[in-house]
mmCIF file of C-alpha atoms in Angstrom:
data_model
loop_
_atom_site.group_PDB
_atom_site.id
_atom_site.type_symbol
_atom_site.label_atom_id
_atom_site.label_comp_id
_atom_site.label_asym_id
_atom_site.label_seq_id
_atom_site.Cartn_x
_atom_site.Cartn_y
_atom_site.Cartn_z
ATOM 1 C CA MET E 1 -0.144 0.289 -0.033
ATOM 2 C CA HIS E 2 1.010 3.341 -0.595
ATOM 3 C CA PRO E 3 2.030 5.600 2.288
ATOM 4 C CA ASP E 4 -0.473 8.263 1.189
ATOM 5 C CA LEU E 5 -3.007 5.814 1.761
ATOM 6 C CA SER E 6 -3.015 5.225 5.234
ATOM 7 C CA LEU E 7 -2.458 8.840 5.738
ATOM 8 C CA VAL E 8 -5.451 10.341 3.682
ATOM 9 C CA ARG E 9 -7.556 7.415 5.190
ATOM 10 C CA GLU E 10 -6.402 8.913 8.747
ATOM 11 C CA LEU E 11 -7.022 12.163 7.531
ATOM 12 C CA GLN E 12 -10.475 11.839 6.446
ATOM 13 C CA GLU E 13 -11.390 10.461 9.864
ATOM 14 C CA VAL E 14 -10.159 13.361 11.812
ATOM 15 C CA ASP E 15 -12.023 15.800 9.025
ATOM 16 C CA HIS E 16 -14.917 13.811 10.245
ATOM 17 C CA ARG E 17 -14.359 14.889 13.506
ATOM 18 C CA ILE E 18 -13.483 18.661 12.962
ATOM 19 C CA GLY E 19 -16.912 18.531 11.268
ATOM 20 C CA GLU E 20 -18.824 17.352 13.756
ATOM 21 C CA LEU E 21 -17.167 19.058 16.686
ATOM 22 C CA THR E 22 -17.689 22.415 14.577
ATOM 23 C CA ARG E 23 -21.121 21.661 13.905
ATOM 24 C CA GLU E 24 -21.940 20.969 17.693
ATOM 25 C CA ILE E 25 -20.091 24.176 18.695
ATOM 26 C CA ASN E 26 -22.053 26.339 16.456
ATOM 27 C CA GLU E 27 -25.505 24.844 17.442
ATOM 28 C CA LEU E 28 -24.432 26.213 21.113
ATOM 29 C CA PRO E 29 -25.976 29.950 20.922
ATOM 30 C CA LYS E 30 -28.980 28.345 19.099
ATOM 31 C CA HIS E 31 -29.384 25.429 22.292
ATOM 32 C CA ILE E 32 -29.051 28.371 24.979
ATOM 33 C CA ALA E 33 -31.620 30.373 23.087
ATOM 34 C CA ILE E 34 -34.059 27.460 23.277
ATOM 35 C CA ILE E 35 -33.116 27.194 26.815
ATOM 36 C CA GLU E 36 -33.600 30.646 27.483
ATOM 37 C CA SER E 37 -36.742 31.083 26.037
ATOM 38 C CA ARG E 38 -38.177 28.619 28.140
ATOM 39 C CA LEU E 39 -37.215 30.597 31.031
ATOM 40 C CA GLU E 40 -38.569 34.108 29.270
ATOM 41 C CA SER E 41 -41.994 32.208 28.975
ATOM 42 C CA HIS E 42 -42.176 31.747 32.876
ATOM 43 C CA ARG E 43 -41.067 35.495 33.284
ATOM 44 C CA ARG E 44 -43.828 36.844 30.883
ATOM 45 C CA ARG E 45 -46.533 34.580 33.007
ATOM 46 C CA LEU E 46 -45.205 35.886 36.106
ATOM 47 C CA GLU E 47 -45.635 39.351 34.815
ATOM 48 C CA ALA E 48 -49.180 38.773 33.763
ATOM 49 C CA ASP E 49 -49.959 37.265 37.194
ATOM 50 C CA ARG E 50 -48.437 40.053 39.005
ATOM 51 C CA ALA E 51 -50.050 42.816 36.982
ATOM 52 C CA ALA E 52 -53.385 41.101 37.254
ATOM 53 C CA LEU E 53 -53.135 41.348 40.922
ATOM 54 C CA ALA E 54 -51.891 44.781 40.736
ATOM 55 C CA ALA E 55 -55.188 45.392 38.667
ATOM 56 C CA ASN E 56 -57.265 43.775 41.151
ATOM 57 C CA GLN E 57 -55.568 45.473 44.204
ATOM 58 C CA LYS E 58 -56.219 48.978 42.504
ATOM 59 C CA GLU E 59 -59.917 48.373 41.865
ATOM 60 C CA ARG E 60 -60.331 47.657 45.688
ATOM 61 C CA ARG E 61 -58.880 50.680 46.340
ATOM 62 C CA GLY E 62 -61.099 52.636 44.185
ATOM 63 C CA LEU E 63 -64.199 50.821 45.129
ATOM 64 C CA GLU E 64 -63.019 51.475 49.111
ATOM 65 C CA GLU E 65 -62.651 54.921 48.653
ATOM 66 C CA ASP E 66 -66.154 55.183 46.839
ATOM 67 C CA VAL E 67 -67.323 53.599 50.101
ATOM 68 C CA LYS E 68 -65.776 56.540 52.132
ATOM 69 C CA GLN E 69 -67.358 58.986 49.587
ATOM 70 C CA HIS E 70 -70.773 57.148 50.092
ATOM 71 C CA GLU E 71 -70.567 57.422 54.040
ATOM 72 C CA GLN E 72 -69.468 60.785 53.941
ATOM 73 C CA LYS E 73 -72.608 61.729 51.769
ATOM 74 C CA ILE E 74 -74.709 59.822 54.672
ATOM 75 C CA GLY E 75 -72.964 61.759 57.394
ATOM 76 C CA ARG E 76 -73.667 65.129 56.143
ATOM 77 C CA LEU E 77 -77.158 64.061 55.160
ATOM 78 C CA ARG E 78 -77.982 62.756 58.624
ATOM 79 C CA ASP E 79 -76.810 66.260 59.812
ATOM 80 C CA GLN E 80 -79.024 68.021 57.688
ATOM 81 C CA MET E 81 -81.886 65.032 58.599
ATOM 82 C CA SER E 82 -81.214 66.456 62.053
ATOM 83 C CA GLU E 83 -82.376 70.088 61.292
ATOM 84 C CA ALA E 84 -85.657 68.775 59.059
ATOM 85 C CA LYS E 85 -88.562 70.703 60.409
ATOM 86 C CA THR E 86 -91.318 68.792 58.551
ATOM 87 C CA ASN E 87 -91.576 65.060 58.413
ATOM 88 C CA GLU E 88 -91.938 65.190 54.695
ATOM 89 C CA VAL E 89 -88.348 66.858 54.456
ATOM 90 C CA TYR E 90 -86.938 64.205 57.246
ATOM 91 C CA ARG E 91 -88.380 61.496 54.985
ATOM 92 C CA ALA E 92 -86.540 62.703 52.137
ATOM 93 C CA PHE E 93 -83.204 62.755 53.826
ATOM 94 C CA GLN E 94 -84.042 59.258 54.970
ATOM 95 C CA HIS E 95 -84.728 58.327 51.479
ATOM 96 C CA GLU E 96 -81.317 59.416 50.154
ATOM 97 C CA ILE E 97 -79.504 57.836 53.059
ATOM 98 C CA ASP E 98 -81.331 54.582 52.052
ATOM 99 C CA PHE E 99 -80.068 55.250 48.629
ATOM 100 C CA GLU E 100 -76.456 55.930 49.831
ATOM 101 C CA GLN E 101 -76.663 52.611 51.964
ATOM 102 C CA GLU E 102 -77.702 50.402 49.219
ATOM 103 C CA ALA E 103 -75.028 51.869 46.731
ATOM 104 C CA ILE E 104 -72.399 50.745 49.673
ATOM 105 C CA ARG E 105 -73.700 47.501 49.907
ATOM 106 C CA LYS E 106 -73.311 46.914 45.998
ATOM 107 C CA ILE E 107 -69.920 48.270 46.258
ATOM 108 C CA GLU E 108 -68.926 46.033 49.251
ATOM 109 C CA ASP E 109 -70.152 43.061 47.096
ATOM 110 C CA GLN E 110 -67.837 43.934 44.634
ATOM 111 C CA ILE E 111 -65.247 44.529 47.142
ATOM 112 C CA LEU E 112 -65.800 40.677 48.493
ATOM 113 C CA GLU E 113 -65.516 39.730 44.753
ATOM 114 C CA ARG E 114 -62.451 41.346 44.274
ATOM 115 C CA MET E 115 -60.533 39.932 47.376
ATOM 116 C CA GLY E 116 -61.788 36.540 46.572
ATOM 117 C CA GLY E 117 -60.161 36.999 43.003
ATOM 118 C CA ALA E 118 -57.311 38.721 44.784
ATOM 119 C CA GLU E 119 -56.603 35.215 46.526
ATOM 120 C CA ALA E 120 -56.624 33.282 43.487
ATOM 121 C CA LEU E 121 -54.302 35.717 41.931
ATOM 122 C CA ASP E 122 -51.900 36.015 44.704
ATOM 123 C CA GLN E 123 -51.471 32.234 44.671
ATOM 124 C CA ASN E 124 -50.725 32.211 40.821
ATOM 125 C CA VAL E 125 -48.065 34.539 41.492
ATOM 126 C CA LYS E 126 -46.351 32.654 44.335
ATOM 127 C CA THR E 127 -46.545 29.394 42.159
ATOM 128 C CA ALA E 128 -45.070 31.417 38.751
ATOM 129 C CA GLU E 129 -42.148 32.769 41.290
ATOM 130 C CA ALA E 130 -41.732 29.344 42.766
ATOM 131 C CA GLU E 131 -41.726 27.687 39.272
ATOM 132 C CA LEU E 132 -39.687 30.576 37.890
ATOM 133 C CA LYS E 133 -36.981 29.826 40.226
ATOM 134 C CA LYS E 134 -36.799 26.365 39.590
ATOM 135 C CA GLU E 135 -36.652 26.564 35.812
ATOM 136 C CA ALA E 136 -33.924 29.446 36.254
ATOM 137 C CA ALA E 137 -31.763 26.768 38.236
ATOM 138 C CA GLU E 138 -32.293 24.261 35.424
ATOM 139 C CA VAL E 139 -31.546 26.152 32.652
ATOM 140 C CA GLU E 140 -28.417 27.680 34.764
ATOM 141 C CA LYS E 141 -27.455 24.098 34.964
ATOM 142 C CA GLU E 142 -28.233 23.241 31.504
ATOM 143 C CA LYS E 143 -26.167 26.250 30.086
ATOM 144 C CA LYS E 144 -23.275 25.155 32.429
ATOM 145 C CA THR E 145 -23.369 21.901 30.941
ATOM 146 C CA ALA E 146 -23.347 23.306 27.536
ATOM 147 C CA GLU E 147 -20.800 25.356 27.987
ATOM 148 C CA GLN E 148 -18.463 22.935 29.358
ATOM 149 C CA ARG E 149 -19.274 20.518 26.520
ATOM 150 C CA THR E 150 -18.198 23.487 24.108
ATOM 151 C CA ALA E 151 -15.192 24.238 25.910
ATOM 152 C CA ALA E 152 -13.785 20.135 25.577
ATOM 153 C CA ASP E 153 -15.155 20.562 22.074
ATOM 154 C CA ARG E 154 -13.112 23.373 21.444
ATOM 155 C CA THR E 155 -10.079 21.731 22.959
ATOM 156 C CA GLU E 156 -10.593 18.675 20.981
ATOM 157 C CA LEU E 157 -11.223 20.608 18.025
ATOM 158 C CA ALA E 158 -7.748 22.771 18.432
ATOM 159 C CA GLU E 159 -6.164 19.302 18.687
ATOM 160 C CA ASP E 160 -7.787 17.764 15.882
ATOM 161 C CA GLN E 161 -6.671 20.680 13.623
ATOM 162 C CA HIS E 162 -3.047 20.476 14.926
ATOM 163 C CA LYS E 163 -3.318 16.972 13.921
ATOM 164 C CA ARG E 164 -4.738 17.650 10.295
ATOM 165 C CA SER E 165 -1.697 20.338 9.676
ATOM 166 C CA VAL E 166 0.383 17.401 10.800
ATOM 167 C CA LEU E 167 -1.104 14.860 8.390
ATOM 168 C CA ALA E 168 -1.437 17.358 5.208
ATOM 169 C CA ARG E 169 2.265 17.757 5.591
ATOM 170 C CA GLU E 170 3.359 14.276 5.204
ATOM 171 C CA ILE E 171 0.911 13.618 2.343
ATOM 172 C CA THR E 172 2.258 14.290 -1.292
ATOM 173 C CA PRO E 173 0.837 17.213 -2.972
ATOM 174 C CA ALA E 174 -0.452 15.364 -5.582
ATOM 175 C CA THR E 175 -2.418 13.153 -3.303
ATOM 176 C CA LEU E 176 -3.722 16.135 -0.800
ATOM 177 C CA GLY E 177 -4.600 17.857 -3.821
ATOM 178 C CA ILE E 178 -7.076 15.304 -5.122
ATOM 179 C CA TYR E 179 -8.168 14.426 -1.607
ATOM 180 C CA GLU E 180 -8.940 18.579 -1.251
ATOM 181 C CA ARG E 181 -10.861 18.638 -4.649
ATOM 182 C CA VAL E 182 -12.805 15.614 -4.040
ATOM 183 C CA ARG E 183 -13.639 16.147 -0.760
ATOM 184 C CA GLY E 184 -15.242 19.508 -1.579
ATOM 185 C CA ARG E 185 -17.178 18.121 -4.282
ATOM 186 C CA ARG E 186 -18.298 14.848 -2.565
ATOM 187 C CA GLY E 187 -19.643 15.737 0.946
ATOM 188 C CA GLY E 188 -16.325 15.784 2.645
ATOM 189 C CA VAL E 189 -15.922 11.920 1.723
ATOM 190 C CA ALA E 190 -12.888 11.868 -0.404
ATOM 191 C CA VAL E 191 -11.152 8.201 0.322
ATOM 192 C CA ALA E 192 -13.267 5.051 -0.263
ATOM 193 C CA ALA E 193 -12.394 1.197 0.102
ATOM 194 C CA LEU E 194 -12.417 -0.946 -3.019
ATOM 195 C CA SER E 195 -13.725 -4.460 -2.364
ATOM 196 C CA LYS E 196 -15.082 -7.154 -4.566
ATOM 197 C CA GLY E 197 -14.218 -4.852 -7.616
ATOM 198 C CA ARG E 198 -16.475 -2.071 -6.467
ATOM 199 C CA CYS E 199 -16.079 0.929 -4.565
ATOM 200 C CA MET E 200 -17.888 0.956 -1.663
ATOM 201 C CA ALA E 201 -18.737 4.768 -1.943
ATOM 202 C CA CYS E 202 -20.522 5.232 -5.047
ATOM 203 C CA ASN E 203 -21.574 1.131 -5.413
ATOM 204 C CA VAL E 204 -19.962 1.234 -9.250
ATOM 205 C CA ILE E 205 -18.305 -1.773 -10.065
ATOM 206 C CA LEU E 206 -14.652 -1.035 -11.970
ATOM 207 C CA ARG E 207 -12.759 -2.680 -14.755
ATOM 208 C CA LEU E 208 -11.068 -5.470 -13.674
ATOM 209 C CA SER E 209 -7.608 -4.782 -14.957
ATOM 210 C CA TYR E 210 -8.604 -1.309 -12.888
ATOM 211 C CA SER E 211 -9.266 -2.704 -9.701
ATOM 212 C CA GLN E 212 -6.223 -5.448 -9.948
ATOM 213 C CA LEU E 213 -3.774 -2.276 -10.146
ATOM 214 C CA VAL E 214 -5.674 -0.860 -6.939
ATOM 215 C CA ARG E 215 -5.261 -3.997 -5.679
ATOM 216 C CA THR E 216 -1.741 -5.353 -6.175
ATOM 217 C CA THR E 217 0.305 -2.001 -6.949
ATOM 218 C CA GLN E 218 2.034 0.193 -4.282
ATOM 219 C CA GLU E 219 0.499 3.330 -6.237
ATOM 220 C CA VAL E 220 -2.523 5.731 -5.538
ATOM 221 C CA TYR E 221 -5.478 5.409 -7.760
ATOM 222 C CA VAL E 222 -8.870 6.963 -7.950
ATOM 223 C CA CYS E 223 -12.454 5.564 -8.468
ATOM 224 C CA GLU E 224 -13.295 5.923 -12.348
ATOM 225 C CA ALA E 225 -16.766 6.941 -11.563
ATOM 226 C CA CYS E 226 -16.605 9.165 -8.481
ATOM 227 C CA GLY E 227 -12.956 10.370 -8.394
ATOM 228 C CA ARG E 228 -12.373 9.050 -4.627
ATOM 229 C CA ILE E 229 -9.053 7.842 -3.693
ATOM 230 C CA LEU E 230 -9.171 4.118 -3.680
ATOM 231 C CA TYR E 231 -7.900 1.764 -0.879
ATOM 232 C CA TYR E 232 -7.924 -1.854 -1.127
ATOM 233 C CA LEU E 233 -10.196 -3.515 1.302
ATOM 234 C CA PRO E 234 -10.306 -7.397 1.350
ATOM 235 C CA PRO E 235 -13.602 -9.029 0.783
ATOM 236 C CA GLU E 236 -13.963 -10.504 4.282
ATOM 237 C CA GLU E 237 -13.200 -7.064 5.519
ATOM 238 C CA ALA E 238 -15.992 -5.668 3.927
ATOM 239 C CA PRO E 239 -19.474 -4.822 4.810
ATOM 240 C CA SER E 240 -22.258 -7.132 3.911
ATOM 241 C CA GLU E 241 -23.760 -4.206 1.819
ATOM 242 C CA ALA E 242 -22.685 -0.771 1.349
ATOM 243 C CA PRO E 243 -25.358 2.106 1.111
ATOM 244 C CA PRO E 244 -25.209 2.787 -2.810
ATOM 245 C CA GLU E 245 -24.600 6.446 -3.622
ATOM 246 C CA GLU E 246 -25.938 5.640 -7.032
ATOM 247 C CA PRO E 247 -27.129 2.441 -8.884
ATOM 248 C CA ALA E 248 -24.530 -0.392 -9.472
ATOM 249 C CA LYS E 249 -23.190 -0.599 -12.832
ATOM 250 C CA GLU E 250 -20.154 -1.924 -14.322
ATOM 251 C CA MET E 251 -17.547 0.395 -15.988
ATOM 252 C CA ALA E 252 -16.492 -0.435 -19.362
ATOM 253 C CA ASP E 253 -14.658 2.021 -21.009
ATOM 254 C CA CYS E 254 -13.856 4.761 -18.300
ATOM 255 C CA THR E 255 -10.785 6.499 -18.230
ATOM 256 C CA ALA E 256 -9.183 6.699 -14.686
ATOM 257 C CA GLN E 257 -9.187 10.149 -12.707
ATOM 258 C CA THR E 258 -5.725 10.290 -11.722
ATOM 259 C CA ALA E 259 -3.744 13.267 -11.881
ATOM 260 C CA ASP E 260 -0.047 13.775 -12.275
ATOM 261 C CA PRO E 261 2.097 13.060 -10.613
ATOM 262 C CA LEU E 262 -0.419 10.232 -9.911
ATOM 263 C CA PRO E 263 0.400 6.729 -12.464
ATOM 264 C CA SER E 264 -2.281 6.290 -14.957
ATOM 265 C CA PRO E 265 -3.692 2.555 -15.072
ATOM 266 C CA ASN E 266 -3.643 2.792 -18.675
#
């Protein structure tokens, strides 16, 4: 086996890890935003409950002020009634007092209604505060875990990037050039196994003579169909069934996609 083959296989594994780590690191802001959105929904609910309780208390204060005004009016009417000269005037004052007292009873009924509502609202606020406190602790824990994981990912990413640069320097420029070009076109997969005469990445059956060259010579060859760098994999080590990139077919008159200084199989 050409020394480059083991190196590009290792390079591809490193690149896959780099891709996974990069994606995970990039997902952190989205993950934290989702976590914090849960907390924000609890805050909004608590604010709504507090606003409802405050509105209830304001209405009660307004009603209690109305009661005071009616009581003051009754006091003035009683003072005037004590100076009444005739029964008719006296009854008129009494009628007005009765009217004010009825108004007070109605307002007091409303106050009692508001008081009953306030108990439920106050309980809602206390429940929401407790849930917010619990959710805030859970969110902070999740954020800390995510940040710790990301810090570990960044450390591992730096190590893999360093390893990649070391590997890249050890691979011959021609092989590395093919690897980089194919990796960009083939979803990050630039190296594939050749087993049982088939490229295990694109599932194409290669020409027998070409397969023999890949298997027996100490050179670097690429798949005639997909252009990936090939390495030989004995049949007993191959998976029972490779996921096809495209329908299997036999290559009859294809030209090898090698590039100088890689050897041509023809």
